[in-house]
């Protein structure tokens, strides 16, 4: 397994690529990702908290990850690396990568083609598992994010509970949930869902 | 009890961490961010990172409410009767009650949005504006400029709550907005009353307000164009005693702040390229 972190070195924030690589290595082992899969992570160090974003795609059989520098940043100390946040975010991204390989999401579109509702549903399924393996996940934040895309309704909250506690889930299951909450009827945003990854 | 308490002596428990203004100003990412497309400026559910951006903003408002309470409380105590009449202090006492309620509303709103108290850093520049030794300046800086900014923020966030279908956010913003209009009106009324016979003092106070308004337009954060996340709310400002000319002037100050910010980004980029 080759793990690549860019940039190396970081110039705008004092993050350490070797530390991030070692967190990816630990987490990949914890999630029992196949040792034959290469992983590359691009950290956009221009982006501060609260401008958060992650993207996960499989490119030529390897895992390609993108994250805003803000996702790894301490919430109350600017430009400071937070290992707690980094571990949780990396676990979240790798769970989604594993889903794409052989976890029921093999036929899911690339991240750029997901709707906000689909992405939120998948995120909650992943966050539930991240919490269960012992990482720091703020549940109330996650439900607020979910409600924003699925509605502030009892139906949305019930869907959230199902996703959070699911042991297994599929891409079709996510689509069903989006139909139930009405998220799939929302207008398509004018802004691309992976705008921050595009970096323009 | 000490009069004119400096911001460095504000009391906070261990949950709070103070941001240094210089860390924000000299963050090397600022220049890069100015060139990036970060999505629509106005808060909306389909804006990238909409939820976290709104949580961070509302936490900033929460600590602002604490400081507004501290500032209004200080105005009740810092001045003698000749400097600040009893009726002014009574208004400030009423504002303390409002700000306390806003703190409680903000705490409950934070619970709803998933924010812990003190999770994000606190900047104390609101309280700094309440440290002026002239009560008229203080009222202009805090009640007219900063509480005026609160009108713009609450109105924009109320619209965001309505658009994202969040009834809790919508109601919280609406209730706080109603009080802010009163606070700004207190500032406008007392400015006129206390400077009735002293046009120079009035002009100095309005100058101070312009300075605070410019600083808090934050290089395009507030304005009247689509690219400004927080919109200047003329309707509520007029209820709070702002004339049309004053609203026009504020819009111009905000526009200048945005232009200056753009120029600084261009300079930083040119410096980085050379």
XYZ file of C-alpha atoms in Angstrom:
474
model
C 0.000 0.000 0.000
C 1.385 3.404 -0.999
C 0.074 6.393 0.902
C 0.636 9.835 -0.605
C -0.190 13.114 1.125
C 0.065 16.434 -0.684
C 1.300 19.057 -0.199
C 4.522 17.921 1.399
C 5.664 20.116 2.997
C 2.729 22.343 3.911
C 3.505 26.044 3.540
C 0.391 27.934 4.704
C -0.438 25.873 7.786
C 1.993 24.026 10.075
C 0.594 20.566 9.293
C 2.943 17.610 8.987
C 2.439 15.279 6.017
C 4.185 12.380 7.800
C 1.780 12.643 10.752
C -1.199 12.608 8.393
C 0.264 9.625 6.495
C 0.644 7.698 9.720
C -2.977 8.425 10.712
C -4.126 7.131 7.314
C -2.009 4.010 7.784
C -3.456 3.327 11.270
C -6.997 3.925 10.142
C -6.697 1.826 6.985
C -5.483 -1.059 9.168
C -8.324 -0.521 11.642
C -10.865 -0.635 8.783
C -9.145 -3.692 7.284
C -8.691 -2.030 3.906
C -6.857 -4.269 1.466
C -3.100 -3.702 1.646
C -2.942 -3.706 -2.155
C -4.927 -0.480 -2.482
C -2.995 2.771 -2.827
C -4.313 5.895 -1.118
C -3.673 9.511 -2.066
C -4.899 12.452 -0.016
C -4.838 16.056 -1.191
C -5.224 18.576 1.616
C -6.279 22.018 0.383
C -4.283 24.137 2.802
C -5.762 27.374 1.463
C -9.157 26.534 2.959
C -9.660 27.397 6.641
C -12.339 26.302 9.082
C -15.379 26.645 8.704
C -15.063 26.026 4.949
C -15.175 22.251 5.200
C -15.230 19.647 2.434
C -14.245 16.057 1.765
C -14.425 13.994 -1.418
C -13.777 10.311 -1.947
C -13.420 8.627 -5.324
C -11.817 5.499 -6.724
C -9.483 6.323 -9.607
C -7.775 3.476 -11.511
C -8.260 1.141 -8.570
C -6.733 3.524 -6.031
C -8.412 5.647 -3.365
C -8.334 9.365 -4.152
C -9.210 11.621 -1.240
C -9.651 15.381 -1.007
C -10.061 17.366 2.192
C -10.213 21.041 3.125
C -7.436 22.059 5.502
C -10.254 23.354 7.707
C -11.405 19.797 8.419
C -8.106 19.112 10.215
C -7.967 22.496 11.953
C -8.553 23.160 15.628
C -11.904 24.906 16.006
C -10.678 27.478 18.495
C -7.053 27.972 17.478
C -6.497 29.123 13.938
C -3.975 27.225 11.713
C -3.428 24.554 14.366
C -3.624 20.868 13.450
C -6.191 18.888 15.444
C -5.337 15.197 15.569
C -8.772 14.384 17.005
C -10.542 15.957 14.033
C -8.045 14.535 11.544
C -8.490 10.973 12.814
C -12.285 11.201 12.658
C -12.292 12.805 9.186
C -9.834 10.277 7.777
C -11.866 7.384 9.224
C -14.981 8.891 7.643
C -13.337 9.201 4.232
C -11.901 5.679 4.360
C -15.265 4.159 5.364
C -16.780 5.771 2.271
C -13.874 4.538 0.138
C -14.408 1.008 1.459
C -18.124 1.323 0.653
C -17.207 2.167 -2.938
C -14.978 -0.896 -3.268
C -17.123 -3.629 -1.810
C -19.531 -2.149 0.729
C -22.767 -1.847 -1.239
C -21.899 1.420 -3.001
C -20.051 -0.096 -5.958
C -22.575 1.425 -8.379
C -22.735 4.863 -6.721
C -21.853 7.852 -8.937
C -18.607 9.727 -8.387
C -18.769 12.349 -5.614
C -19.173 15.196 -8.117
C -22.438 13.637 -9.333
C -24.080 13.006 -5.952
C -26.940 15.229 -4.819
C -26.641 17.013 -1.485
C -29.299 14.702 -0.020
C -27.519 11.548 -1.204
C -24.199 12.799 0.065
C -25.654 13.672 3.485
C -27.293 10.257 3.819
C -24.076 8.456 2.959
C -22.162 10.720 5.332
C -24.461 9.816 8.238
C -24.095 6.099 7.534
C -20.312 6.608 7.638
C -20.351 8.881 10.736
C -22.341 6.295 12.697
C -19.612 3.742 12.032
C -16.846 6.252 12.784
C -18.432 6.874 16.200
C -18.785 3.154 16.884
C -15.071 2.527 16.351
C -14.347 5.111 19.021
C -13.725 8.419 17.251
C -15.004 11.802 18.302
C -18.263 12.485 16.407
C -20.650 15.266 17.455
C -24.060 13.699 16.864
C -26.068 16.926 17.139
C -23.926 18.526 14.416
C -24.502 15.523 12.202
C -28.284 15.571 12.665
C -28.383 19.329 11.993
C -26.423 18.850 8.756
C -28.785 16.028 7.771
C -31.930 18.054 8.530
C -30.626 20.903 6.386
C -30.721 18.646 3.321
C -33.646 16.382 4.265
C -35.934 18.725 6.180
C -36.629 19.584 9.800
C -39.290 16.870 10.098
C -39.983 13.685 12.065
C -39.583 11.690 8.846
C -36.086 13.116 8.346
C -35.147 12.377 11.967
C -36.353 8.768 11.609
C -34.296 8.400 8.419
C -31.281 9.819 10.241
C -31.626 7.231 13.034
C -31.767 4.412 10.501
C -28.655 5.609 8.712
C -26.707 6.328 11.904
C -27.348 2.908 13.423
C -27.180 0.858 10.201
C -24.676 -1.994 10.247
C -24.962 -2.288 6.465
C -26.394 -0.012 3.799
C -26.398 0.145 0.026
C -26.495 2.886 -2.584
C -30.070 1.858 -3.408
C -30.932 2.171 0.294
C -29.614 5.725 0.305
C -31.720 6.553 -2.754
C -34.818 5.145 -1.053
C -34.212 7.322 1.983
C -33.872 10.401 -0.234
C -37.213 9.534 -1.813
C -38.846 9.099 1.617
C -37.698 12.449 2.982
C -38.290 14.299 -0.291
C -34.619 15.264 -0.590
C -34.541 13.937 -4.145
C -37.202 16.459 -5.152
C -35.138 19.453 -4.153
C -33.876 21.619 -7.023
C -30.346 20.957 -8.237
C -27.989 23.571 -6.761
C -26.352 25.935 -9.220
C -23.045 25.359 -7.438
C -21.226 22.063 -8.147
C -21.215 19.832 -5.069
C -17.434 19.459 -5.313
C -16.786 23.156 -5.976
C -14.103 23.415 -3.279
C -12.192 20.433 -4.685
C -12.137 22.140 -8.092
C -10.047 24.846 -6.413
C -10.892 27.682 -8.795
C -15.577 47.908 41.830
C -13.230 48.977 39.054
C -14.499 51.452 36.464
C -13.652 51.205 32.759
C -12.660 47.534 32.735
C -10.289 46.725 29.831
C -11.121 43.825 27.516
C -8.119 41.875 28.796
C -9.866 41.599 32.170
C -13.145 40.148 30.967
C -14.053 37.089 33.024
C -14.506 33.785 31.190
C -14.528 30.179 32.339
C -12.272 27.451 30.983
C -14.521 26.662 28.018
C -13.644 29.898 26.228
C -10.527 30.614 24.226
C -9.728 34.075 22.943
C -8.643 34.690 19.352
C -5.812 37.092 18.751
C -6.826 39.680 16.191
C -3.303 39.642 14.707
C -3.585 35.883 14.032
C -6.664 36.569 11.934
C -5.192 39.563 10.112
C -1.854 37.922 9.302
C -3.239 34.478 8.377
C -1.357 33.718 5.093
C -4.442 31.953 3.715
C -6.392 35.223 3.499
C -4.745 36.353 0.279
C -5.358 32.978 -1.401
C -8.984 32.816 -0.282
C -9.744 36.116 -1.982
C -9.107 34.485 -5.351
C -11.169 31.346 -4.746
C -14.739 30.607 -5.700
C -16.211 29.473 -2.388
C -19.767 29.293 -3.660
C -22.644 31.734 -3.216
C -21.884 34.392 -0.612
C -25.393 34.508 0.811
C -26.199 31.824 3.396
C -28.213 29.013 1.795
C -28.615 25.294 2.438
C -26.881 24.434 -0.843
C -23.871 26.626 -0.140
C -20.696 24.564 0.444
C -20.253 23.854 4.191
C -23.464 25.807 4.904
C -24.123 24.170 8.270
C -20.641 24.648 9.720
C -20.418 28.201 8.403
C -23.720 29.053 10.099
C -22.671 27.338 13.348
C -19.441 29.300 13.415
C -21.250 32.587 12.690
C -23.894 31.959 15.357
C -21.221 31.171 17.942
C -19.633 34.518 17.063
C -23.031 36.121 17.669
C -23.352 34.293 20.987
C -20.055 35.645 22.339
C -21.075 39.040 20.935
C -24.224 38.864 23.087
C -22.109 38.190 26.171
C -19.924 41.192 25.363
C -22.951 43.390 24.604
C -24.291 42.493 28.060
C -20.942 43.363 29.599
C -20.739 46.632 27.644
C -24.261 47.799 28.531
C -23.672 46.842 32.168
C -20.471 48.837 32.167
C -22.265 51.898 30.764
C -24.681 51.737 33.723
C -21.741 51.842 36.115
C -18.803 53.637 34.500
C -20.264 57.151 34.279
C -21.455 59.781 36.737
C -24.927 61.325 36.499
C -23.548 64.417 34.693
C -21.993 62.267 31.948
C -24.827 59.777 31.563
C -28.317 60.669 32.827
C -30.318 58.199 34.903
C -32.759 57.570 32.033
C -29.846 56.505 29.794
C -28.643 54.086 32.468
C -32.184 52.747 32.763
C -32.168 52.051 29.020
C -28.807 50.294 29.396
C -30.200 48.221 32.278
C -33.088 47.181 30.071
C -30.571 46.288 27.368
C -28.697 44.111 29.885
C -31.904 42.165 30.451
C -32.367 41.773 26.666
C -28.750 40.695 26.129
C -29.021 38.132 28.951
C -32.071 36.690 27.235
C -30.184 36.663 23.920
C -27.370 34.702 25.581
C -29.902 32.116 26.771
C -31.543 31.973 23.340
C -28.108 31.597 21.732
C -27.178 28.739 24.075
C -30.366 26.868 23.179
C -29.850 27.634 19.492
C -26.295 26.289 19.783
C -27.661 23.067 21.288
C -30.037 22.787 18.364
C -27.336 23.416 15.751
C -24.766 21.196 17.444
C -22.330 23.762 18.829
C -20.663 23.535 22.234
C -20.151 26.692 24.269
C -16.618 27.942 23.627
C -16.075 25.471 20.797
C -14.949 28.263 18.475
C -12.556 31.062 19.426
C -13.840 34.338 20.844
C -12.874 37.738 19.449
C -13.485 40.591 21.869
C -13.537 43.540 19.494
C -17.212 44.186 20.270
C -16.387 44.799 23.904
C -13.387 46.896 22.819
C -15.832 49.331 21.173
C -17.644 49.525 24.530
C -14.483 50.687 26.308
C -14.641 54.257 25.023
C -14.508 56.754 27.868
C -17.131 59.024 26.288
C -20.665 57.606 26.699
C -21.775 59.173 23.414
C -18.945 57.468 21.523
C -19.784 54.246 23.280
C -23.431 54.471 22.242
C -22.444 55.244 18.660
C -19.884 52.426 18.494
C -21.951 49.792 20.246
C -25.629 50.656 19.908
C -25.626 52.229 16.489
C -22.734 50.462 14.743
C -22.546 47.002 16.337
C -26.171 46.529 17.306
C -26.882 47.802 13.800
C -24.664 45.036 12.447
C -26.664 42.623 14.618
C -29.836 43.792 12.837
C -28.233 42.935 9.484
C -26.939 39.544 10.714
C -30.185 38.487 12.410
C -32.257 39.518 9.426
C -29.985 37.568 7.027
C -29.946 34.502 9.308
C -33.729 34.636 9.709
C -34.032 34.476 5.919
C -31.571 31.565 5.910
C -33.689 29.775 8.570
C -36.821 30.270 6.478
C -35.139 29.022 3.303
C -33.626 25.947 4.951
C -36.928 25.183 6.709
C -35.459 25.466 10.212
C -38.213 26.846 12.468
C -35.965 27.086 15.544
C -33.364 29.261 13.821
C -36.080 31.411 12.236
C -37.867 32.119 15.540
C -34.665 32.733 17.509
C -33.441 35.254 14.952
C -36.819 36.972 14.756
C -37.059 37.442 18.518
C -33.522 38.747 18.860
C -33.953 41.010 15.828
C -36.924 42.756 17.456
C -34.776 43.675 20.483
C -31.859 44.869 18.370
C -34.070 47.417 16.633
C -34.865 48.837 20.076
C -31.183 48.897 21.065
C -30.196 50.761 17.922
C -33.037 53.230 18.451
C -31.791 53.859 22.008
C -28.384 54.693 20.533
C -29.901 57.029 17.922
C -32.130 58.806 20.479
C -29.395 59.290 23.065
C -26.891 60.446 20.453
C -29.280 63.245 19.459
C -30.203 64.116 23.032
C -26.700 64.206 24.500
C -25.194 66.186 21.633
C -28.106 68.590 21.121
C -25.925 71.593 21.947
C -22.588 70.192 20.871
C -22.402 69.534 17.109
C -18.634 68.875 17.269
C -19.112 66.092 19.793
C -21.890 64.630 17.643
C -19.639 64.662 14.588
C -16.793 62.986 16.516
C -19.210 60.298 17.688
C -20.510 59.729 14.156
C -16.898 59.513 12.940
C -16.249 56.812 15.526
C -19.371 55.013 14.321
C -18.158 55.193 10.705
C -14.846 53.676 11.757
C -16.577 50.829 13.589
C -18.989 50.336 10.687
C -16.086 50.063 8.258
C -14.179 47.595 10.425
C -17.303 45.471 10.843
C -18.125 45.476 7.163
C -15.169 43.070 7.174
C -14.029 43.518 3.614
C -17.302 42.540 1.967
C -18.922 40.466 4.709
C -21.713 43.016 4.817
C -23.163 45.075 1.996
C -26.045 45.398 -0.417
C -24.766 43.265 -3.273
C -25.310 39.573 -3.964
C -21.697 38.817 -3.077
C -22.187 40.063 0.501
C -23.211 37.250 2.914
C -24.860 39.712 5.301
C -27.232 42.195 3.749
C -27.783 45.735 5.034
C -31.404 45.803 6.204
C -32.786 49.242 5.452
C -36.326 48.511 6.679
C -35.294 47.648 10.248
C -32.617 50.337 10.335
C -35.216 52.947 9.471
C -37.365 51.665 12.375
C -34.284 52.117 14.567
C -33.889 55.784 13.728
C -31.516 55.628 10.738
C -32.315 58.124 7.997
C -32.150 57.154 4.312
C -28.955 59.208 4.027
C -27.391 57.285 6.930
C -28.291 53.960 5.279
C -26.777 55.213 2.007
C -23.639 56.252 3.860
C -23.362 52.832 5.529
C -23.743 51.100 2.156
C -20.951 53.295 0.795
C -18.699 52.510 3.777
C -19.342 48.780 3.222
C -18.559 49.153 -0.496
C -15.296 50.932 0.296
C -14.349 48.203 2.794
C -14.900 45.574 0.086
C -12.825 47.523 -2.462
C -9.990 47.979 0.032
C -10.055 44.285 0.852
C -9.836 43.415 -2.854
C -6.915 45.793 -3.285
C -5.112 44.180 -0.340
C -5.649 40.703 -1.822
C -4.281 41.904 -5.180
C -1.245 43.420 -3.463
C -0.592 40.230 -1.507
C -0.858 38.176 -4.684
C 1.480 40.472 -6.542
C 3.960 40.260 -3.668
C 3.715 36.454 -3.624
C 4.257 36.264 -7.402
C 7.333 38.498 -7.418
